[in-house]
XYZ file of C-alpha atoms in Angstrom:
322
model
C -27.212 -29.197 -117.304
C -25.285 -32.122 -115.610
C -25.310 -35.769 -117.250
C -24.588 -38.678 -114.643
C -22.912 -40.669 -117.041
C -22.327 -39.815 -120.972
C -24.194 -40.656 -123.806
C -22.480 -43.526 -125.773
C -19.320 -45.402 -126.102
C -15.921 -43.624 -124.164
C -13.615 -43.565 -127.100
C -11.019 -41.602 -125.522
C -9.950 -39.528 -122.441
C -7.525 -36.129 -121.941
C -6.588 -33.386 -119.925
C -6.579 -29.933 -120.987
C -5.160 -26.495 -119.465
C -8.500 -24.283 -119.179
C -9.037 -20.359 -118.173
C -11.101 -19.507 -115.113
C -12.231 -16.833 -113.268
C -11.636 -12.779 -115.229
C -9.578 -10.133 -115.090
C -6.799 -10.099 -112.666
C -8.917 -13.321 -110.950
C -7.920 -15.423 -113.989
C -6.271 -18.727 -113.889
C -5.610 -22.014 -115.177
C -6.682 -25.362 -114.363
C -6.437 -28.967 -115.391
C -9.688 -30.251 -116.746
C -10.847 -34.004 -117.886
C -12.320 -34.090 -120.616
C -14.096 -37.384 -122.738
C -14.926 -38.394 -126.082
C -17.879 -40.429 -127.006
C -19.736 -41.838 -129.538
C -22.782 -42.326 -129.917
C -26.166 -44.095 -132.211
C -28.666 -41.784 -133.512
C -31.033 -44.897 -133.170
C -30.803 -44.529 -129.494
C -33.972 -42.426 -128.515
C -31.961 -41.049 -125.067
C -29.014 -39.784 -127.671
C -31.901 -38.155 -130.320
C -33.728 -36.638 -127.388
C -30.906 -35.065 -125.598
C -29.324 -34.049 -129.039
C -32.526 -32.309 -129.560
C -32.191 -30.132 -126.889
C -28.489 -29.070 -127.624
C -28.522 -28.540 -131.144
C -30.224 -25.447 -131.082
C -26.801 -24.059 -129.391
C -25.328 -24.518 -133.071
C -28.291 -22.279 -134.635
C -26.567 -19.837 -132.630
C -23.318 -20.419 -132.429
C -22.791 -21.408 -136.178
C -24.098 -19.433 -139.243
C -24.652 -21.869 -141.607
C -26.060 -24.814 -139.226
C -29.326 -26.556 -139.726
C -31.080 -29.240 -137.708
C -30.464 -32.504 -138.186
C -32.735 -35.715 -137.206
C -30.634 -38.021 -135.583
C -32.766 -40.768 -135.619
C -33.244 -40.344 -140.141
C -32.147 -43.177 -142.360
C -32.842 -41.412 -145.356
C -31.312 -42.773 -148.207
C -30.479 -45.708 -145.971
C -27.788 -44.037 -144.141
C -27.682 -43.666 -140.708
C -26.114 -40.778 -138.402
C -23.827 -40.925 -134.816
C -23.209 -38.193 -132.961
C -19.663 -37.575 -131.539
C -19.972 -35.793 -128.227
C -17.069 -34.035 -125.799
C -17.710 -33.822 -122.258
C -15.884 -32.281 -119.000
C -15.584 -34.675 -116.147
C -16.554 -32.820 -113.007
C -15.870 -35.903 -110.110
C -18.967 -38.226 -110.919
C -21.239 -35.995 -113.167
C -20.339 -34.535 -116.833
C -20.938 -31.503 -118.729
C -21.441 -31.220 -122.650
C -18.630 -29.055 -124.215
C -19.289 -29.841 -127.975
C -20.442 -32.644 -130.543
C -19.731 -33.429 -133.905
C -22.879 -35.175 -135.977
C -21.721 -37.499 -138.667
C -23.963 -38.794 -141.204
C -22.508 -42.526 -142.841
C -23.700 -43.387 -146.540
C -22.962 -46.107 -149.030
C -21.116 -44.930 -152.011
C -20.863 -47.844 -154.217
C -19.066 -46.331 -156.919
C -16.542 -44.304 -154.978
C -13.105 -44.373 -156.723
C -10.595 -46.605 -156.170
C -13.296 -48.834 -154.271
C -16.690 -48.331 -152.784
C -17.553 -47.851 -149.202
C -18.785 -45.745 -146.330
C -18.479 -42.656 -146.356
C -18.863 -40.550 -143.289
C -20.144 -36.870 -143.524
C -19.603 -34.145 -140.673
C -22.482 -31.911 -141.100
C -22.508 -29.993 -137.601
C -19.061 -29.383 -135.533
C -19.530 -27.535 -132.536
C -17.184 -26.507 -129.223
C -18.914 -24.182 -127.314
C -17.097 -20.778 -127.152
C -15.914 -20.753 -122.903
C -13.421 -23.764 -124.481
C -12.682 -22.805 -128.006
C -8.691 -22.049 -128.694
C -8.462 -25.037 -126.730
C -7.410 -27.795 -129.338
C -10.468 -29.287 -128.544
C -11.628 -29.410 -132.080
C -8.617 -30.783 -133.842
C -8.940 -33.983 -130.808
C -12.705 -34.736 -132.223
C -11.339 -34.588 -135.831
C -8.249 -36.628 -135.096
C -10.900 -39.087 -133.458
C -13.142 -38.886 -136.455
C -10.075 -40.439 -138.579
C -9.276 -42.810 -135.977
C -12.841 -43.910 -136.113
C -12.721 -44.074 -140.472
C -9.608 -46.095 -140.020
C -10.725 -48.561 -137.836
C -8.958 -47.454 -134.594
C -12.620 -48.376 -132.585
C -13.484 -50.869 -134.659
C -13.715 -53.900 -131.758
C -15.106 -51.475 -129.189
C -17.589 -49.629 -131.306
C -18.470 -53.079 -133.590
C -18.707 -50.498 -136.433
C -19.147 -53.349 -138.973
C -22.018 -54.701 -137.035
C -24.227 -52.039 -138.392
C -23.193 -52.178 -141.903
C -24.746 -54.657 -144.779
C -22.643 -56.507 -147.440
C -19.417 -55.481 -148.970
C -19.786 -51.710 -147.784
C -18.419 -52.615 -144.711
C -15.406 -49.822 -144.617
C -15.210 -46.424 -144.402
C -13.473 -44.937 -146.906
C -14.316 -41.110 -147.219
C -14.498 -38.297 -144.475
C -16.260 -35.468 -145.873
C -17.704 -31.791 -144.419
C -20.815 -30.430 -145.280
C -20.343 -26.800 -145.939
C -18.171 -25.849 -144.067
C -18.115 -22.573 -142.084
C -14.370 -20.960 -142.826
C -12.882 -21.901 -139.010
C -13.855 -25.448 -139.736
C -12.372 -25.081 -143.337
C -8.752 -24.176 -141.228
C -9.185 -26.738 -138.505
C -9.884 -29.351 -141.531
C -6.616 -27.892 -143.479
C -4.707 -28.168 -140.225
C -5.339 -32.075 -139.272
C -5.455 -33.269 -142.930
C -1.854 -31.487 -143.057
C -0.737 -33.368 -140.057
C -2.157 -36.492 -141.253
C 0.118 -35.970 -144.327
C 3.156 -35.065 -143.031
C 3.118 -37.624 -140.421
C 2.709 -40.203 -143.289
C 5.013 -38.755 -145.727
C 7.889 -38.102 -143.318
C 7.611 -41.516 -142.340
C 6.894 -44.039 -144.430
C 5.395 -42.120 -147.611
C 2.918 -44.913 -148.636
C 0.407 -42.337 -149.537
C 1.629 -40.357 -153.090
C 4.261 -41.144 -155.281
C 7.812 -39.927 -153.682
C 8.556 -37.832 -157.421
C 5.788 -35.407 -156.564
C 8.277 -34.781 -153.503
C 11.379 -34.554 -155.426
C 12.200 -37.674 -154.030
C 13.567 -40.577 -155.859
C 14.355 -44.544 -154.858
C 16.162 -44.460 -151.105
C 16.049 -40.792 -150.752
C 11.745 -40.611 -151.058
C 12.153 -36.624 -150.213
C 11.461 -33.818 -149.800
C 14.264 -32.621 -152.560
C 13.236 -29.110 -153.348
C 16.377 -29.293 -155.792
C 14.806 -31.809 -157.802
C 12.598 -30.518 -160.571
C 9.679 -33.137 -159.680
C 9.076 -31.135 -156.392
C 7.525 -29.025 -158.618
C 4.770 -31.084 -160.425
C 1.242 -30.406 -159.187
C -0.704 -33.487 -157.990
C -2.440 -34.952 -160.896
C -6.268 -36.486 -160.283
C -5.553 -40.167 -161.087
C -2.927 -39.677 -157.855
C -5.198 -37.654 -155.896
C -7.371 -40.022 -155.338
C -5.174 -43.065 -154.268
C -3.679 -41.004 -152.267
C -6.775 -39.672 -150.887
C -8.374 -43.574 -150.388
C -5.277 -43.876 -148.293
C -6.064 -41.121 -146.103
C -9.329 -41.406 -145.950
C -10.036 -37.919 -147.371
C -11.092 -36.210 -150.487
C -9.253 -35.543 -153.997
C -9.311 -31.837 -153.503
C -7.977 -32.067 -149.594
C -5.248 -34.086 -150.197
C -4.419 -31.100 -153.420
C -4.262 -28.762 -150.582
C -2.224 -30.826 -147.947
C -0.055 -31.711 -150.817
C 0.590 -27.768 -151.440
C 0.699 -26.867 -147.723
C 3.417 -29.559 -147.173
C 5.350 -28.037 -149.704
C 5.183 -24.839 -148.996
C 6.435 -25.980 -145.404
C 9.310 -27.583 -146.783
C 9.644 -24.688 -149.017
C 10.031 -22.215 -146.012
C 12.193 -24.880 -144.111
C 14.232 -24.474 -147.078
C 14.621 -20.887 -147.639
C 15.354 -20.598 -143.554
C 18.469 -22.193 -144.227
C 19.389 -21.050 -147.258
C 22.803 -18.612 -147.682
C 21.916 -18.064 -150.777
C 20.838 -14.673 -153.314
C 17.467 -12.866 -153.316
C 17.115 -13.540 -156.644
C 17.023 -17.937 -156.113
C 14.721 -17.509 -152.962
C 12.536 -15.848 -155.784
C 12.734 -18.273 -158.087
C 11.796 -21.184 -155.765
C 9.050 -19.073 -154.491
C 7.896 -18.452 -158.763
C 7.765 -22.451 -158.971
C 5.614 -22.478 -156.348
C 3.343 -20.349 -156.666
C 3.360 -21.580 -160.278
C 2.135 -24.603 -159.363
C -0.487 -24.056 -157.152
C -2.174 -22.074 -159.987
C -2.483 -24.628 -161.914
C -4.911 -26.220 -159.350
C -6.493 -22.885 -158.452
C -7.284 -22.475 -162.624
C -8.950 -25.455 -162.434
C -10.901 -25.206 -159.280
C -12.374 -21.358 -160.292
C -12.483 -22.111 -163.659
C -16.409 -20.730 -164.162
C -15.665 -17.580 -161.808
C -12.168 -16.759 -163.698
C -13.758 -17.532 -167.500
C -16.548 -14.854 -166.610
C -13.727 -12.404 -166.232
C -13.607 -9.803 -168.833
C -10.275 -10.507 -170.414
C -7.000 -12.534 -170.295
C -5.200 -8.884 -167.910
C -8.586 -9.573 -165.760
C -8.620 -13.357 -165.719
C -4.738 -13.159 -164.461
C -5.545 -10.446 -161.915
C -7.935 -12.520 -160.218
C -6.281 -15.497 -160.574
C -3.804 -13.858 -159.054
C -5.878 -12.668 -155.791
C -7.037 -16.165 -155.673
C -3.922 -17.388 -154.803
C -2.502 -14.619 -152.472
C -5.375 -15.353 -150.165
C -4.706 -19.185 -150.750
C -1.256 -18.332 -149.373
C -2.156 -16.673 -146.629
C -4.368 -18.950 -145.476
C -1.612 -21.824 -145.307
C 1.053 -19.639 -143.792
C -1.787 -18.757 -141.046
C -2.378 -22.174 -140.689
C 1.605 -23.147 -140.240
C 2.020 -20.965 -137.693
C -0.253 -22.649 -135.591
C 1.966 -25.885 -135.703
């Protein structure tokens, strides 16, 4: 049904190109759409959550319910909800719920961190870059974009006052590429700018020229731990996602690379060998258990190498859609 007015704080506001009608009756139109936030304290926001969650039994396998109005473990949840403006009354068209915790020994420093557990956009507006706009707001929110209008730090005690992890609860795999495709922006918009969040050598790049230098040797070095997470605090993300953005970026400067390149089979190979090099060295490390109960060192490297052909073609699905 219709809401007169949305649940929560107005973060932000959009158009969007949507279908209508079927068939040879199809169109497009301009919709509004708005993005709120909202207290799971508030009994009108538990209530009405209530009544829509059950759409992400359905729509999502691996959903559960959530109470909004919990503070187990003395966290506390929000609920990030997307409406269509229709003149003066609204219509739901997804939610995100997002669980916020204490981590007091998170490395480099302790904080918040903020957990999506459900993420759903109901199916007549999905393919509409609907869900990437709720996760780019979910970052905004972690790095204090909202902070004056929402009074985040209000509602948080003593020094864990900042948010300083976004995380996903088991994620179902079309969350797992919308997650791959933002953090990858997120990167690449930082790197290509101002680079403040790895070192420039694991970029090839050097002092005034921070990279990307495929030519330089460095391009090549996988993205040790004690990196991967100061570059993760600085993104707001996790060790392992900022492994992955790390290896999608290069592989997109890779293929930038090889697009312009005059030169023989045999070096486009070789570049390609160094890559894929490297990102086995993360993928060993990550399915070490499943690849050690192999049956031998001509299985182990068969695997291994399945592993990564399906890593692969998940990133090169993923960079088409940029």
């Amino acid at each position: 049904g219709y809401l007169q007015q949305p649940h929560g704080t107005i973060l932000t506001e959009y158009k969007r190109k949507i279908r209508v009608g079927e068939g040879n009756k199809e169109a497009e139109e301009e919709g509004d759409f708005v993005i709120t936030l909202a207290n799971g304290s508030d009994k009108d926001v538990t209530e009405y959550h209530n009544k829509v969650q059950g759409l992400a039994m359905f729509f999502i396998e691996t959903a559960d319910n959530v109470d909004l109005s919990s503070d187990e473990g003395g966290g506390f949840w929000k609920v990030m909800q997307l409406y269509r403006r229709h003149e003066n009354k609204y219509s739901l068209v997804g939610y995100t719920t997002l669980f916020h915790f204490n981590s007091p020994f998170k490395k480099p420093k302790p904080g918040i961190v903020m957990r999506v557990c459900q993420a759903l956009i109901l199916p007549p507006y999905q393919r509409g870059g609907h869900g990437s706009m709720m996760l780019h707001q979910v970052y905004n929110i972690a790095d204090g974009y909202y902070d004056t209008k929402l009074k985040m730090k209000q509602e948080c005690t003593g020094n864990m006052r900042e948010i300083v992890e976004v995380n996903v609860e088991d994620p179902a795999p079309g969350f797992v590429a919308l997650r791959n495709k933002v953090d990858f922006q997120r990167f690449k918009d930082s790197v290509t700018s101002s680079n403040d969040v790895i070192d420039s050598k694991y970029l090839g790049g050097s002092v005034g020229a921070p990279g990307p230098d495929i030519d330089n040797e460095t391009f090549w070095l996988p993205l040790p731990e004690s990196e991967a997470i100061v570059g993760a605090a600085k993104l707001r993300i996790t060790p392992q996602q900022i492994m992955i953005t790390h290896e999608i970026f290069k592989l997109y400067a890779l293929e930038a690379h090889i697009a312009r390149l005059s030169g023989s089979v045999e070096s486009i190979e070789g570049l390609e060998k160094k890559y894929r090099l490297m990102v086995k060295k993360r993928l060993l490390k990550l399915h070490r258990e499943e690849l050690g109960a192999c049956g031998g060192k001509e299985e182990q490297k068969a695997k291994l190498g399945l592993i990564f052909h399906e890593t692969l073609r998940h990133y090169r699905s993923l960079l088409k859609t940029i």
